[in-house]
Tab-separated table of C-alpha atoms in Angstrom:
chain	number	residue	atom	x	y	z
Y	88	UNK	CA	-5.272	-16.247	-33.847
Y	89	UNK	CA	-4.193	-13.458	-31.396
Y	90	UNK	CA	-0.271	-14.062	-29.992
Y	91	UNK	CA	-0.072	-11.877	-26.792
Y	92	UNK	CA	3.840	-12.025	-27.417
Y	93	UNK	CA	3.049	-9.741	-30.697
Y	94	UNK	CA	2.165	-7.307	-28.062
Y	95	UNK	CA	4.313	-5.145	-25.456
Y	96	UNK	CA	2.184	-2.316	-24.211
Y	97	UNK	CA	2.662	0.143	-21.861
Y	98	UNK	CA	0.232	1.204	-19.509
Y	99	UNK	CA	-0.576	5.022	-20.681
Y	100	UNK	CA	-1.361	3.474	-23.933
Y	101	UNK	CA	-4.454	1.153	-22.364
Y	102	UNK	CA	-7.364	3.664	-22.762
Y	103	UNK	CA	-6.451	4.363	-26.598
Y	104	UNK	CA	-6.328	0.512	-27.237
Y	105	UNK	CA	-9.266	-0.060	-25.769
Y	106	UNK	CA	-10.999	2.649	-28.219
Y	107	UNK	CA	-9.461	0.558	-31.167
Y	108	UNK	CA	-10.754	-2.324	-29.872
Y	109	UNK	CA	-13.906	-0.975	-29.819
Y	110	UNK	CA	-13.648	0.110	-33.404
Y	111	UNK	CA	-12.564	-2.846	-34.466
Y	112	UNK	CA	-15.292	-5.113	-32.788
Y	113	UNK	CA	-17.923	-2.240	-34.822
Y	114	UNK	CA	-15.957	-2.986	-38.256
Y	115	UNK	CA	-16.757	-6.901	-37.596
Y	116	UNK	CA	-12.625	-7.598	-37.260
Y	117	UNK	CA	-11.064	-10.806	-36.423
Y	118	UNK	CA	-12.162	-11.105	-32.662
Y	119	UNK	CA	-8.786	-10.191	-30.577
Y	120	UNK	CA	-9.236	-7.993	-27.581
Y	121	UNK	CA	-6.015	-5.920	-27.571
Y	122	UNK	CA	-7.090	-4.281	-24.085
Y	123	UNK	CA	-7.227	-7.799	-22.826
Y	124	UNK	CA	-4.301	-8.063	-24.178
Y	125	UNK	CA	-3.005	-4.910	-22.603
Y	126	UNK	CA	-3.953	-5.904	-19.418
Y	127	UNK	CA	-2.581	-9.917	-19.443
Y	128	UNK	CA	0.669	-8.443	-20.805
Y	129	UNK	CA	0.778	-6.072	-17.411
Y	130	UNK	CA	0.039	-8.850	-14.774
Y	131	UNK	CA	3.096	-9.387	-13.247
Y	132	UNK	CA	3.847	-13.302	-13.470
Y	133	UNK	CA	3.974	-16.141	-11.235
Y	134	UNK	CA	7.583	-17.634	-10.612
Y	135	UNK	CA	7.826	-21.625	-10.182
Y	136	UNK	CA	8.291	-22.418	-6.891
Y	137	UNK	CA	11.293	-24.820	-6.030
Y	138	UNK	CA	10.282	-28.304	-5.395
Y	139	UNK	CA	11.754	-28.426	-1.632
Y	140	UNK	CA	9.343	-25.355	-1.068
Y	141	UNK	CA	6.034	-26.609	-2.733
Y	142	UNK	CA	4.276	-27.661	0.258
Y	143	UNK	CA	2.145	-30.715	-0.632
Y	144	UNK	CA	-0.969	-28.795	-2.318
Y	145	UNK	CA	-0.036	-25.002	-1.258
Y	146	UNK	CA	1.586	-24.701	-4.415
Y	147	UNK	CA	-1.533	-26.092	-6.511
Y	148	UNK	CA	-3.767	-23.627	-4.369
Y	149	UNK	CA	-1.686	-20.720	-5.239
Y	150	UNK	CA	-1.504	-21.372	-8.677
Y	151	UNK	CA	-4.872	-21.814	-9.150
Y	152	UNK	CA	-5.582	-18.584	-6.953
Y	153	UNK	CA	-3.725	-16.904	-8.637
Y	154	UNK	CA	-5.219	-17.962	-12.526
Y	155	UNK	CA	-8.310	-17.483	-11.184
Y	156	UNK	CA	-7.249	-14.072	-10.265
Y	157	UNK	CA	-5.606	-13.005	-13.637
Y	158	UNK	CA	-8.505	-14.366	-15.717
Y	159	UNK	CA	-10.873	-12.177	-13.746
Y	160	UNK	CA	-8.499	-9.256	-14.133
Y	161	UNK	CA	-7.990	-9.817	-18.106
Y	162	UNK	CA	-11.914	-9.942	-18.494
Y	163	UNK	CA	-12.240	-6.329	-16.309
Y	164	UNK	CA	-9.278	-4.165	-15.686
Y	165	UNK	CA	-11.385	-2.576	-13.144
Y	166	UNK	CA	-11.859	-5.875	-11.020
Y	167	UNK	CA	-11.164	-4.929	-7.540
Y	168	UNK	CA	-11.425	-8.129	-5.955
Y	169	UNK	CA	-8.846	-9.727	-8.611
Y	170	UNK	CA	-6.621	-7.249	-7.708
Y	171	UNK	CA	-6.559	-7.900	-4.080
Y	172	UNK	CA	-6.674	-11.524	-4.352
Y	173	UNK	CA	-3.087	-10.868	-6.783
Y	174	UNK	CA	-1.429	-8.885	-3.685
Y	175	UNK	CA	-2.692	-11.706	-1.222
Y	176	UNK	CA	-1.066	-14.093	-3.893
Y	177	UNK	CA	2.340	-11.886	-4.540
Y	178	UNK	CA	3.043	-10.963	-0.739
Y	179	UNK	CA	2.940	-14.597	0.436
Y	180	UNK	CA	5.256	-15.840	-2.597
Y	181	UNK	CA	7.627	-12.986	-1.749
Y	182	UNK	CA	7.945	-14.793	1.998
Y	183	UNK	CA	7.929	-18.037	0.758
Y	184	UNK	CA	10.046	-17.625	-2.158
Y	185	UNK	CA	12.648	-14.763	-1.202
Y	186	UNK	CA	11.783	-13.248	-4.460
Y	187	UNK	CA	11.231	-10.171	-3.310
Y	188	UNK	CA	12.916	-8.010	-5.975
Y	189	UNK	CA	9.669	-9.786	-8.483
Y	190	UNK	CA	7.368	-9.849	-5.645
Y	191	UNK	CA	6.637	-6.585	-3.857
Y	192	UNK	CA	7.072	-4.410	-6.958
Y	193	UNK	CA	4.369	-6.688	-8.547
Y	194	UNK	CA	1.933	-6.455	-4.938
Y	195	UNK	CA	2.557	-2.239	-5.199
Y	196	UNK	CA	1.372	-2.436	-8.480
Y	197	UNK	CA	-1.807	-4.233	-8.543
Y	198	UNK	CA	-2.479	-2.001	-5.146
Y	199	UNK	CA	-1.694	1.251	-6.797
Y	200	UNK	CA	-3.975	-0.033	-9.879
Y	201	UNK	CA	-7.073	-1.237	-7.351
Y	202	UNK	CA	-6.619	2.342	-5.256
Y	203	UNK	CA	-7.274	4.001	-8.675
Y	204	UNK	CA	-10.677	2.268	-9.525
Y	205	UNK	CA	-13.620	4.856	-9.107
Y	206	UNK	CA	-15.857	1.722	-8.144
Y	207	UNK	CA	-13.231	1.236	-4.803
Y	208	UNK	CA	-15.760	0.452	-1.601
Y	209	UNK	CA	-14.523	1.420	1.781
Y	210	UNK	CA	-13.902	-2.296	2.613
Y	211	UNK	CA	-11.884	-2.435	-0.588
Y	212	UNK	CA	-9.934	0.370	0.186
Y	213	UNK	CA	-8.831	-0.486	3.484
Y	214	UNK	CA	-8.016	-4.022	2.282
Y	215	UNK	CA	-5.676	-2.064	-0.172
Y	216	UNK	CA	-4.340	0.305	2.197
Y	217	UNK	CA	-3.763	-2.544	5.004
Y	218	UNK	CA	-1.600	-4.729	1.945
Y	219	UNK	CA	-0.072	-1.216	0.817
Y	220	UNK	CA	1.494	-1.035	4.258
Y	221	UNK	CA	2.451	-4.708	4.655
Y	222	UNK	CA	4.667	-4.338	1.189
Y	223	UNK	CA	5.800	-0.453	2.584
Y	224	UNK	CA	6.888	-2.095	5.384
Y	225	UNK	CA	8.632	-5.254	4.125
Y	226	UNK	CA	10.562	-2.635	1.579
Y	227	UNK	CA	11.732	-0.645	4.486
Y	228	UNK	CA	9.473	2.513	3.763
Y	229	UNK	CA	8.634	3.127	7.664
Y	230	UNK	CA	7.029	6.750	7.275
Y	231	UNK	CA	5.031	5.597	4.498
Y	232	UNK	CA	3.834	2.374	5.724
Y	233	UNK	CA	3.017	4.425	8.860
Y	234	UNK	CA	0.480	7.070	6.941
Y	235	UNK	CA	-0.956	4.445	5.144
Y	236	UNK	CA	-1.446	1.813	7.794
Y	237	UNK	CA	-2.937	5.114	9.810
Y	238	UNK	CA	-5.426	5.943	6.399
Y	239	UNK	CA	-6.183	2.251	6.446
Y	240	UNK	CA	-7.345	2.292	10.431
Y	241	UNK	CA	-9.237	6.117	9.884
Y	242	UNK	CA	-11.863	4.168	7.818
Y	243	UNK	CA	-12.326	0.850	10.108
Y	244	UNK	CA	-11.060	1.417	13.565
Y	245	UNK	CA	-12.450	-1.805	14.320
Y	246	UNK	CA	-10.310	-4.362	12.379
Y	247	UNK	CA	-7.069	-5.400	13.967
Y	248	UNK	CA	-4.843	-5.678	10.795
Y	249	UNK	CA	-4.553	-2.204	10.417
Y	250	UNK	CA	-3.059	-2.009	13.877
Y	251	UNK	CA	-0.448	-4.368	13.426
Y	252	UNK	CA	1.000	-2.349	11.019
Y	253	UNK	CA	0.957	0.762	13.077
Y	254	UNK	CA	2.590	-1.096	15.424
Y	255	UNK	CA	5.301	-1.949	13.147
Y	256	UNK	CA	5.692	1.375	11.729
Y	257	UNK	CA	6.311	2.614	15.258
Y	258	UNK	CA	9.017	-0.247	16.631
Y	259	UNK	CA	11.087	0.910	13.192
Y	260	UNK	CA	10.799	4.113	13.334
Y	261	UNK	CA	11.874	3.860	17.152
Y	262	UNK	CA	8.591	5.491	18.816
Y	263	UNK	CA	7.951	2.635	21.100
Y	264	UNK	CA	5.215	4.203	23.498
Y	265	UNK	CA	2.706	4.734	20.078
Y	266	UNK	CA	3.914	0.989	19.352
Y	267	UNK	CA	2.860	-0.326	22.621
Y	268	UNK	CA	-0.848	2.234	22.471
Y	269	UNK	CA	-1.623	0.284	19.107
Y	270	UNK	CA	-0.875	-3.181	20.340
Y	271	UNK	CA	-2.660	-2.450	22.952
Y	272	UNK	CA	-5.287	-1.865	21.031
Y	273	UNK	CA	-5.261	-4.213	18.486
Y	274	UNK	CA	-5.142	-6.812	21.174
Y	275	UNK	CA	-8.138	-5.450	22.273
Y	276	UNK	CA	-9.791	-5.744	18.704
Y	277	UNK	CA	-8.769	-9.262	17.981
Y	278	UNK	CA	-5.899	-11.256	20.065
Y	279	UNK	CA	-4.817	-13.696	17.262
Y	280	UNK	CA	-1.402	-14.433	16.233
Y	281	UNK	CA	-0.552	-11.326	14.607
Y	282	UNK	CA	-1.344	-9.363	17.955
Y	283	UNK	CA	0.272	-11.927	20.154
Y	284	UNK	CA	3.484	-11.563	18.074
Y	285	UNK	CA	3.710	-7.838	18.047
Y	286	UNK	CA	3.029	-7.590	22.165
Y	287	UNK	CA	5.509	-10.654	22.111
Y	288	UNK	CA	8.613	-8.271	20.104
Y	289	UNK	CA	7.491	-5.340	22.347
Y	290	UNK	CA	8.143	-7.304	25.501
Y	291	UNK	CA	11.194	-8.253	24.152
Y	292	UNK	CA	12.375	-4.604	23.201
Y	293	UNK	CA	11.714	-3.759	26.979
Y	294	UNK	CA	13.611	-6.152	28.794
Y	295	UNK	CA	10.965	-8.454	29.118
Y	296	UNK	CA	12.322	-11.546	27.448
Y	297	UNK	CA	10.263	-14.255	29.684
Y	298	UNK	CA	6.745	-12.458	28.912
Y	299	UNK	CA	8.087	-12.421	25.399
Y	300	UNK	CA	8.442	-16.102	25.283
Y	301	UNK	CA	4.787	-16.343	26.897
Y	302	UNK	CA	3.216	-13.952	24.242
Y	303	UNK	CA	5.252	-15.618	21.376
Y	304	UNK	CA	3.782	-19.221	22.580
Y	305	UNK	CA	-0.042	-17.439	22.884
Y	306	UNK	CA	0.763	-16.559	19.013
Y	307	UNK	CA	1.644	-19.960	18.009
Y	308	UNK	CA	-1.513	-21.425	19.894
Y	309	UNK	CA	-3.170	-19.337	17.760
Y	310	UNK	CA	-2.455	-20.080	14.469
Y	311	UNK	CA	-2.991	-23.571	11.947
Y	312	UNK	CA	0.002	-25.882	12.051
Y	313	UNK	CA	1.885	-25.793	8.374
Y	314	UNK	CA	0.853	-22.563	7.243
Y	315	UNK	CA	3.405	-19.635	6.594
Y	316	UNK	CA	3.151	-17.488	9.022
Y	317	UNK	CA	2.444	-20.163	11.538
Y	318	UNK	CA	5.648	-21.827	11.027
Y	319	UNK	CA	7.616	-18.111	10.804
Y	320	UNK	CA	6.323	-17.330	14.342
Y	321	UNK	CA	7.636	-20.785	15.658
Y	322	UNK	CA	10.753	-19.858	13.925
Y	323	UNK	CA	10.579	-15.795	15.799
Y	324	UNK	CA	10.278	-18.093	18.777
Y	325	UNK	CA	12.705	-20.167	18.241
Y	326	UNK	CA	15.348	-16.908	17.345
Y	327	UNK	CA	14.480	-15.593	20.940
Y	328	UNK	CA	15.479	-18.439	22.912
Y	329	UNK	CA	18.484	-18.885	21.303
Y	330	UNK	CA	19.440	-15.056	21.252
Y	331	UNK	CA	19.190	-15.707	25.267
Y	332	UNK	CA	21.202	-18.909	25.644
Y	333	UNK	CA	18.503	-21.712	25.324
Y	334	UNK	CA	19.624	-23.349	22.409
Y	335	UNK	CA	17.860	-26.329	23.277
Y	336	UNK	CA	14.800	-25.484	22.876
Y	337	UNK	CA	15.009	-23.171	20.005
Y	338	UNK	CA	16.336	-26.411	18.546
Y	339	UNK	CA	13.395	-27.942	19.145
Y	340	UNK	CA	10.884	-24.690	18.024
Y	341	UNK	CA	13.138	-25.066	14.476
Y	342	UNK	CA	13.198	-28.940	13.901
Y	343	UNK	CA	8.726	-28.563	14.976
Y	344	UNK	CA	8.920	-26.180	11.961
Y	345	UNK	CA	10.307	-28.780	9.917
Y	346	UNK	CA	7.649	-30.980	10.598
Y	347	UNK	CA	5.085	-29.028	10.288
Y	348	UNK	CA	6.402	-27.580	7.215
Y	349	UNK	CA	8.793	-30.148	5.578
Y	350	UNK	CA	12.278	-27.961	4.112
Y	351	UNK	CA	11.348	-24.670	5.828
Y	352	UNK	CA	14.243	-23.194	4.614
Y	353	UNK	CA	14.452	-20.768	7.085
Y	354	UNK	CA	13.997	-23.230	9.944
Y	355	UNK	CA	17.057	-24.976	8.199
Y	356	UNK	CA	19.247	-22.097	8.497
Y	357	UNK	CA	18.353	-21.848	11.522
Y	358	UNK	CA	19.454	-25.158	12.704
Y	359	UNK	CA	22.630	-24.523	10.450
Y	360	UNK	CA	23.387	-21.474	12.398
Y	361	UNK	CA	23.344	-23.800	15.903
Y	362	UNK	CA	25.235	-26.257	14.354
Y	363	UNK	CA	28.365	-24.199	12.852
Y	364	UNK	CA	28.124	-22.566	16.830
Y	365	UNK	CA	28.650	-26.116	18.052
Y	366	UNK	CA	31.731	-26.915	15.325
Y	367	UNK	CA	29.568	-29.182	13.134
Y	368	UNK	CA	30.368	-27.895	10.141
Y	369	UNK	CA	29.739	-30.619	7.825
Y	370	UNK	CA	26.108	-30.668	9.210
Y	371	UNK	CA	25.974	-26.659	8.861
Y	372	UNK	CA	26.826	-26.591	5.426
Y	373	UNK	CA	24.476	-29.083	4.548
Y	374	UNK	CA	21.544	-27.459	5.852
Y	375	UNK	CA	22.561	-24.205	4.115
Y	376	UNK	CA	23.221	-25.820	0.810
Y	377	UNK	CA	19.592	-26.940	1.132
Y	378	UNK	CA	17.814	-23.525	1.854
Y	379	UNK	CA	19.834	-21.744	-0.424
Y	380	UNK	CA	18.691	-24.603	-3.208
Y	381	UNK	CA	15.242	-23.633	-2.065
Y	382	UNK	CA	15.131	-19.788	-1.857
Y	383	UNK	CA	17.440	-16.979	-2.378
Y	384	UNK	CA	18.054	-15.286	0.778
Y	385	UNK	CA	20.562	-13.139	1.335
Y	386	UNK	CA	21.219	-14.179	4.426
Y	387	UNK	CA	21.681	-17.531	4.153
Y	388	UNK	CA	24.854	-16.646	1.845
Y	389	UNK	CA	25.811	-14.415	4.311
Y	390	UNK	CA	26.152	-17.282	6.686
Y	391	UNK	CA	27.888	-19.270	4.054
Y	392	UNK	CA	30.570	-16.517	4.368
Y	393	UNK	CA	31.038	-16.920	7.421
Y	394	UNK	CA	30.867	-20.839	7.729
Y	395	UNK	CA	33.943	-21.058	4.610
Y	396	UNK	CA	35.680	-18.343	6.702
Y	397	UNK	CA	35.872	-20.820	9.815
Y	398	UNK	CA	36.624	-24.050	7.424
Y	399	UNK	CA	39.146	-22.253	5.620
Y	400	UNK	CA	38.106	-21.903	2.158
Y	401	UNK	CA	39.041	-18.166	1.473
Y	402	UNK	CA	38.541	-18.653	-1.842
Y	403	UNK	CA	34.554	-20.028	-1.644
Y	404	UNK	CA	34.244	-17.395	1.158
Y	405	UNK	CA	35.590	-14.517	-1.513
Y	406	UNK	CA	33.258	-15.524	-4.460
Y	407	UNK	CA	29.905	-16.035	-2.191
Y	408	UNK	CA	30.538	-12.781	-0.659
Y	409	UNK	CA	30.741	-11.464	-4.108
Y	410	UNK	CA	27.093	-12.781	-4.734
Y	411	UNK	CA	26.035	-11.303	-1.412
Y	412	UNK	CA	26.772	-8.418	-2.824
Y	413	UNK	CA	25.250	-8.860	-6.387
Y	414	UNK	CA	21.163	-10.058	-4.409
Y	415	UNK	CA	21.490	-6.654	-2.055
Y	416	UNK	CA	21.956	-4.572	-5.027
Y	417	UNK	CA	18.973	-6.161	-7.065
Y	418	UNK	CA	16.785	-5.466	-3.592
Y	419	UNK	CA	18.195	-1.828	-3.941
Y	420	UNK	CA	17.234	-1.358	-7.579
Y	421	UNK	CA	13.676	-3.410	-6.998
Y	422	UNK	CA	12.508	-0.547	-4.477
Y	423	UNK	CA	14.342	-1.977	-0.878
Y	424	UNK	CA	15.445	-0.408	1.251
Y	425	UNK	CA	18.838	-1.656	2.549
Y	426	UNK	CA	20.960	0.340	4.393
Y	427	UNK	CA	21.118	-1.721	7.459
Y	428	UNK	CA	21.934	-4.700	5.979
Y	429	UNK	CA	24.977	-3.142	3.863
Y	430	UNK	CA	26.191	-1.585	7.536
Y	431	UNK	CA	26.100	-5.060	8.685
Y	432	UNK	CA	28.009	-6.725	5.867
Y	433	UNK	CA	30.814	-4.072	5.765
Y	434	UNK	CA	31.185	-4.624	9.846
Y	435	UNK	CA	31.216	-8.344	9.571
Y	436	UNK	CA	32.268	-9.595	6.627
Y	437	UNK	CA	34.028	-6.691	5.105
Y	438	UNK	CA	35.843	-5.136	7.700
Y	439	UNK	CA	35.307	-1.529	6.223
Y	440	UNK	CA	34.275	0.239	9.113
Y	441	UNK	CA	34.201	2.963	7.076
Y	442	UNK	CA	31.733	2.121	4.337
Y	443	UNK	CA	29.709	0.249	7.510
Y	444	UNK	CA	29.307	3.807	8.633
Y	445	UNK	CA	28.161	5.679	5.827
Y	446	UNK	CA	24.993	3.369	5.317
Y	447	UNK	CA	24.433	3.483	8.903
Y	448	UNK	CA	24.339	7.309	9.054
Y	449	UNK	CA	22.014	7.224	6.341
Y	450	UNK	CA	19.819	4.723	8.325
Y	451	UNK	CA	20.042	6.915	11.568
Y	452	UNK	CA	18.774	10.020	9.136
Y	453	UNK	CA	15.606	8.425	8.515
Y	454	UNK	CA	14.547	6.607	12.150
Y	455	UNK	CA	17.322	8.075	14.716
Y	456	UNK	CA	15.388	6.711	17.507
Y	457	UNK	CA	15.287	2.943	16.299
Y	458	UNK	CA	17.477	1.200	18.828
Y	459	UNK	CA	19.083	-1.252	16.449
Y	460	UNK	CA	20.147	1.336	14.309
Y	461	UNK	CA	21.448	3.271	17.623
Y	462	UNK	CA	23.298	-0.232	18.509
Y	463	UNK	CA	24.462	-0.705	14.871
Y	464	UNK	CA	26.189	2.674	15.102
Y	465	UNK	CA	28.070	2.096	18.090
Y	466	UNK	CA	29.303	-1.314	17.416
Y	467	UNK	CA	31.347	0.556	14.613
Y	468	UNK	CA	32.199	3.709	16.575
Y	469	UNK	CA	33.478	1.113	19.065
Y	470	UNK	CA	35.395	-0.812	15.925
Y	471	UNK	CA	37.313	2.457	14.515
Y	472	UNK	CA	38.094	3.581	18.455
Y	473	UNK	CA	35.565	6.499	19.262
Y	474	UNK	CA	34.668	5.225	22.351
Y	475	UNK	CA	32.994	8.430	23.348
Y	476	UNK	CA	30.358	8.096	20.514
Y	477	UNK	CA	29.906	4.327	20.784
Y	478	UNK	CA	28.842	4.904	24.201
Y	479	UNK	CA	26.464	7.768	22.990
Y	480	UNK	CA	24.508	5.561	20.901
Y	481	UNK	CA	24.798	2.656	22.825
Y	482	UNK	CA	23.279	4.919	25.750
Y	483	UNK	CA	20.286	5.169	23.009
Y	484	UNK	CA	20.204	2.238	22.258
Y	485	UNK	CA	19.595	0.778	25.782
Y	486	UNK	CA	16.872	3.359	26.629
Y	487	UNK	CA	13.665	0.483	26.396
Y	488	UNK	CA	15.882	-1.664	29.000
Y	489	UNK	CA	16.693	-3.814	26.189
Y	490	UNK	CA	18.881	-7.104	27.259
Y	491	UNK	CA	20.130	-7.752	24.024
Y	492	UNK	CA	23.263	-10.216	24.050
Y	493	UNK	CA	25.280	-8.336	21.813
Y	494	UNK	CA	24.333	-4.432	23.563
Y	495	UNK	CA	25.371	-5.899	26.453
Y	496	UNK	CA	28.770	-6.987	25.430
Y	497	UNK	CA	29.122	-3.971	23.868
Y	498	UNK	CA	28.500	-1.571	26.688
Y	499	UNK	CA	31.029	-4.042	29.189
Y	500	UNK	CA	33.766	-3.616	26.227
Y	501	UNK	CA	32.909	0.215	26.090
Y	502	UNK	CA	33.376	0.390	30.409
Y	503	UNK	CA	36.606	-1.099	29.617
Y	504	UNK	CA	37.808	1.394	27.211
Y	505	UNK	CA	36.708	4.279	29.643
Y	506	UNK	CA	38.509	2.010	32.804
Y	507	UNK	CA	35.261	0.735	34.242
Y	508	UNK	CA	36.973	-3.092	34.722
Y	509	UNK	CA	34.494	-4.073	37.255
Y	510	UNK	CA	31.295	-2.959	35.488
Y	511	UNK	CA	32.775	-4.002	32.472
Y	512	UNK	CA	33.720	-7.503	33.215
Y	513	UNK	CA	29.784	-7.919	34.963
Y	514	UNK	CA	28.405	-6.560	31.427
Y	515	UNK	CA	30.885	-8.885	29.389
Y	516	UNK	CA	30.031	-12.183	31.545
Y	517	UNK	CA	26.243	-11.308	31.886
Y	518	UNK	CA	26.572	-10.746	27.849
Y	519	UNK	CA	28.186	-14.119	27.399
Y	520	UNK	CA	26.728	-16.234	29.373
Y	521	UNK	CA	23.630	-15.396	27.343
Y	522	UNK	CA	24.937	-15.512	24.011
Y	523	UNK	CA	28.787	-16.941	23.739
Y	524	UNK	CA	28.804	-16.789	19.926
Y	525	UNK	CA	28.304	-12.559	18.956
Y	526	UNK	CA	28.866	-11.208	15.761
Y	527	UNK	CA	32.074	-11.685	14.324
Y	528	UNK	CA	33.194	-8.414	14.396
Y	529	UNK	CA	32.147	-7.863	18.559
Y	530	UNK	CA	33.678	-11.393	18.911
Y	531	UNK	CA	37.180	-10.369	17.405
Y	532	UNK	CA	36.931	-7.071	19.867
Y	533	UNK	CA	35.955	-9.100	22.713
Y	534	UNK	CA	39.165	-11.116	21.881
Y	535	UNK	CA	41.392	-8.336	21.604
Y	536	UNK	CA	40.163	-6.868	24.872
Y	537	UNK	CA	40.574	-9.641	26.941
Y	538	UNK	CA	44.349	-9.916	25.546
């Protein structure tokens, strides 16, 4: 009987196993395909899903999607179609799951195996290119994700998908007119959720927050109640009314989620976030103890942080902050990019303005027209008292006529600094009566200021 844990091959070595499989199956030897083998051993594996995050039969339909999948693949290692149908399988579970550090590495590599096959059709190729980009972009690879959303749309300008990832590539990388000329037209191609959303962000990065809301509602009329991306859009929606003061009714978008998609985890920490806002505590904690059971996000530890810091518990605050610390390091050494997301911890839950700075500088080196790394950057030039480069960035950052809460406050706390009091005092009420709850580092500022 063949054991496939007898075997640990490397890839290099498939094409000279294959030949001694061959010369084995001549000599009439016991039948065990070692390519086979070869191949099972290098499909990257399915992770159980928590129970909270099953999802009636999803789970059953992605398991069997992807067996289905991996047999086919085991049988030909030149199966095109299994390949895709992996990525399809491995890019969902990475936004369901949080495993991302399993997930994306394993969707690169059946891509980078399917763009190898000689047998590749066009249709084929762009499917691979248009997934390519999708995991590019989720790892924080703009540039790339931008030439290979741009191969992907070279050989079918007609599809949308390829589009939306132009798009994408553009917003990041901080070229907003070439974002707004492939929305444009990849509304024109197909207006489905995925276009509606990306017009929807757009609107938003302009100033535009009502039209925003509008587009973001088109999106959700659009898609099937209960699925995954579905329910993230409601969530998006839900984010942008309660960045801008309607906490009401982003309440409502988030608890919809819930129904449509029972323990949405992310709808959860959602309504955890409103709820620690309001003082509930108790009721803030619970929902995070239940996403975190669910999925490993890093953010959702990162608002544990911040929910012991308020409740008093130094200690619990200390040790999760520790394991904040711990899942973005894994992202780093599974291919993410994370820059960002270390400038924001060291601003506002470290306090090392300095260490916030060096990852934001490396940020800025790769997309120095991206406003929200502009707006990162001069919420800690503001925080170590350069007020004359806070308002430099800040000055970039505001260039779409972005109303962002937290840009605003900034900009009335900078007019302060520079003896503005009137314009200052506008910015900082305008600011709060949109959004009275900013980061905690911009909130302890604000506090300072205002004596």
């Amino acid at each position: 009987m063949c054991d496939a844990r007898q075997f640990s091959i490397k890839p290099y070595m498939r094409n000279a196993l294959h030949l001694v499989a061959l010369v084995a199956a001549f000599f009439l030897l016991p039948a065990c395909n070692q390519d086979s083998v070869a191949v099972e051993d290098n499909i990257p594996k399915l992770l159980d899903r928590s129970e909270a995050i099953m999802n009636g039969k999803e789970w059953e339909t992605v398991q069997n999607n992807y067996v289905a999948a991996r047999n086919s693949l085991v049988k030909d290692s030149t199966n095109v179609e299994a390949r895709l149908a992996l990525a399809r399988v491995y890019i969902l579970e990475a936004r369901v799951t949080g495993e991302h550090g399993h997930y994306y590495p394993a969707a690169l590599k059946v891509l980078q195996g399917a763009l190898r096959q000689e047998s590749l059709t066009p249709d084929e190729r762009y499917q691979s290119l248009t997934m390519l980009a999708s995991v590019q972009l989720s790892q924080h690879e703009f540039a790339d994700a931008l030439l290979t959303s741009e191969q992907a749309v070279r050989l079918n300008p007609y599809a949308a998908i390829g589009y939306g990832a132009i798009v994408d590539s553009y917003v990041e990388l901080g070229d907003y007119e070439k974002a707004v000329e492939a929305a444009d037209r990849m509304i024109q191609v197909k207006p489905d959720l995925r276009s509606y959303a990306r017009v929807s962000y757009l609107r938003e990065i302009h100033g535009n927050v009502d039209d925003a809301l509008q587009s973001m509602r088109l999106a959700l009329d659009a898609g099937y109640p209960g699925t995954e991306e579905t329910s993230w859009v409601r969530l998006t929606l839900g984010n942008i009314l309660a960045q801008y003061g309607r906490t009401a009714e982003a309440k409502d978008q988030y608890n919809m989620a819930l129904e449509d998609r029972p323990d949405y985890p992310f709808a959860e920490a959602a309504l955890a976030e409103v709820a620690a806002n309001e003082g509930e505590y108790t009721e803030a904690e619970r929902l995070l103890d239940k996403a975190t059971s669910a999925i490993p996000e890093v953010g959702f530890y990162t608002q544990l942080v911040h929910l012991y810091r308020a409740t008093g518990r130094t200690d619990k605050a200390d040790e999760t902050l520790a394991e904040v610390m711990v899942m973005l390091q894994d992202d780093v050494d599974h291919g993410h990019n994370m820059n960002l997301e270390y400038a924001d911890v060291y601003t506002n839950l470290v306090g090392d303005y300095d260490k916030a700075l060096q990852y934001a500088e490396r940020e800025y080196a790769r997309r120095p027209n991206n406003i929200d790394v502009n707006r990162a950057l001069a919420t800690i030039y503001y925080l170590k008292g350069d007020f004359a480069k806070s308002d430099e960035y800040a000055e970039v950052a505001a260039r779409t006529g972005s109303r962002h809460p937290e840009l605003q406050l900034l900009q009335g706390l900078i007019a302060l600094q520079q003896g503005n009091s009137t314009e200052g005092k506008q910015l900082i009420a305008s600011s709060q009566a949109l959004q009275p709850h900013p980061s905690a580092a911009l909130a302890a500022a604000l506090q300072r200021a205002q004596g």
